[in-house]
Amino acid sequence: MFLYNLLSKQELKKKLEAEDFKRITLSFYRYVIIENPNELRDALYHQWNELGVLGRIYLAKEGVNAQLSVPEHNFEAFRKQLYAYDYFNEVPFKIAVEDNGKSFYKLIVKVKNKIVADGLKDDTFDVTDVGKHLSAKEFNEAIKDPNAILVDMRNHYESEVGHFDGAICPDADTFKQELPIVLDLIKDQKDKKLVLYCTGGIRCEKASAYFKHQGFKDVNQLYGGIIDYARQVKAEGLENKFIGKNFVFDERMGERISDEIISVCHQCGNKSDRHVNCANDDCHLLFIQCEACAEKMDGCCSPECQKIVHLPIEDQRKMRKGKLKPDAHAVYKSRLRPNLREMISKGNTSNEND
């Protein structure tokens, strides 16, 4: 059999829509030495394809980082197969908070140099010397400490729609960019309690070891990330300290953790936390767009892109041929942020329906 997908995006989405069973969306990671990730990759693809698993899985010699959805009726078989590998035995799952079963439409298993791009030279420090793992209850207690520094280890577009109150939310587009930014912001506070959090915990595993290497003595991390925090809060009746939506890297774009909407549409300034990609395939910029602007702009980030999406497909392909896609963060800053800042300065950031 082919160990990769052969169908088009449209065919895959149509197939997903036709399913008459439920799916469970989950994520897991583990830093563990994998001797032959290429061989493991083929074995996992074959097994998971047979079970109808969809998702995005990265393997490297340093471990695994997986986000996927599993047919509910095959979940126990999936768990049994996965745990049969010594690499993954009893690896904890983070189950999605909100799940419509449409988080992924194809199966991708890739071998990479690292399971998270961090730009670090791992041989220069002990990557296993991580911070203290905190449960949701312990995390809530830790952030009450006036001597604590709370840091969001996610990208700017993630923290924009949801974060813990009082957290430092760096203006970074990637985890690789964020590490030196955070270090520069807190380098003179190494005597304080450092509390880190991210989506599912994987970025904090590496970040906590990095900050301990930099001299921070009391380093802590939310174990299981925001996803498992939300589960624990619900199961144990704890106070929810997270405000807004948790951005996720799949078709859903987010899971609602609280009812508050803390961000605004990048085009009109009304309240919205609806992330979309620009409908112009040559742009595909990720930004926040309310439903009213989506209708007005045909799902595009600018009038330029709106004009392009109305051209015949062949003309669009001709325009794209030989062109490089713009850097998304640069476009976002030059095209949308100035407009957003101007709206904020004028006070036009509240939904008129509120």
XYZ file of C-alpha atoms in Angstrom, residues 5 26 68 94 135 146 163 175 185 261 283 326 330:
13
model
C -2.353 10.191 0.962
C -6.402 14.263 21.074
C -4.816 13.556 15.682
C -4.766 15.437 26.048
C -1.557 20.249 38.103
C 3.089 37.934 44.009
C -4.505 33.654 27.923
C 8.592 29.364 19.478
C 12.312 40.344 29.359
C -14.049 37.343 23.817
C -1.646 34.698 0.632
C 5.010 36.762 1.413
C 5.505 40.788 7.944
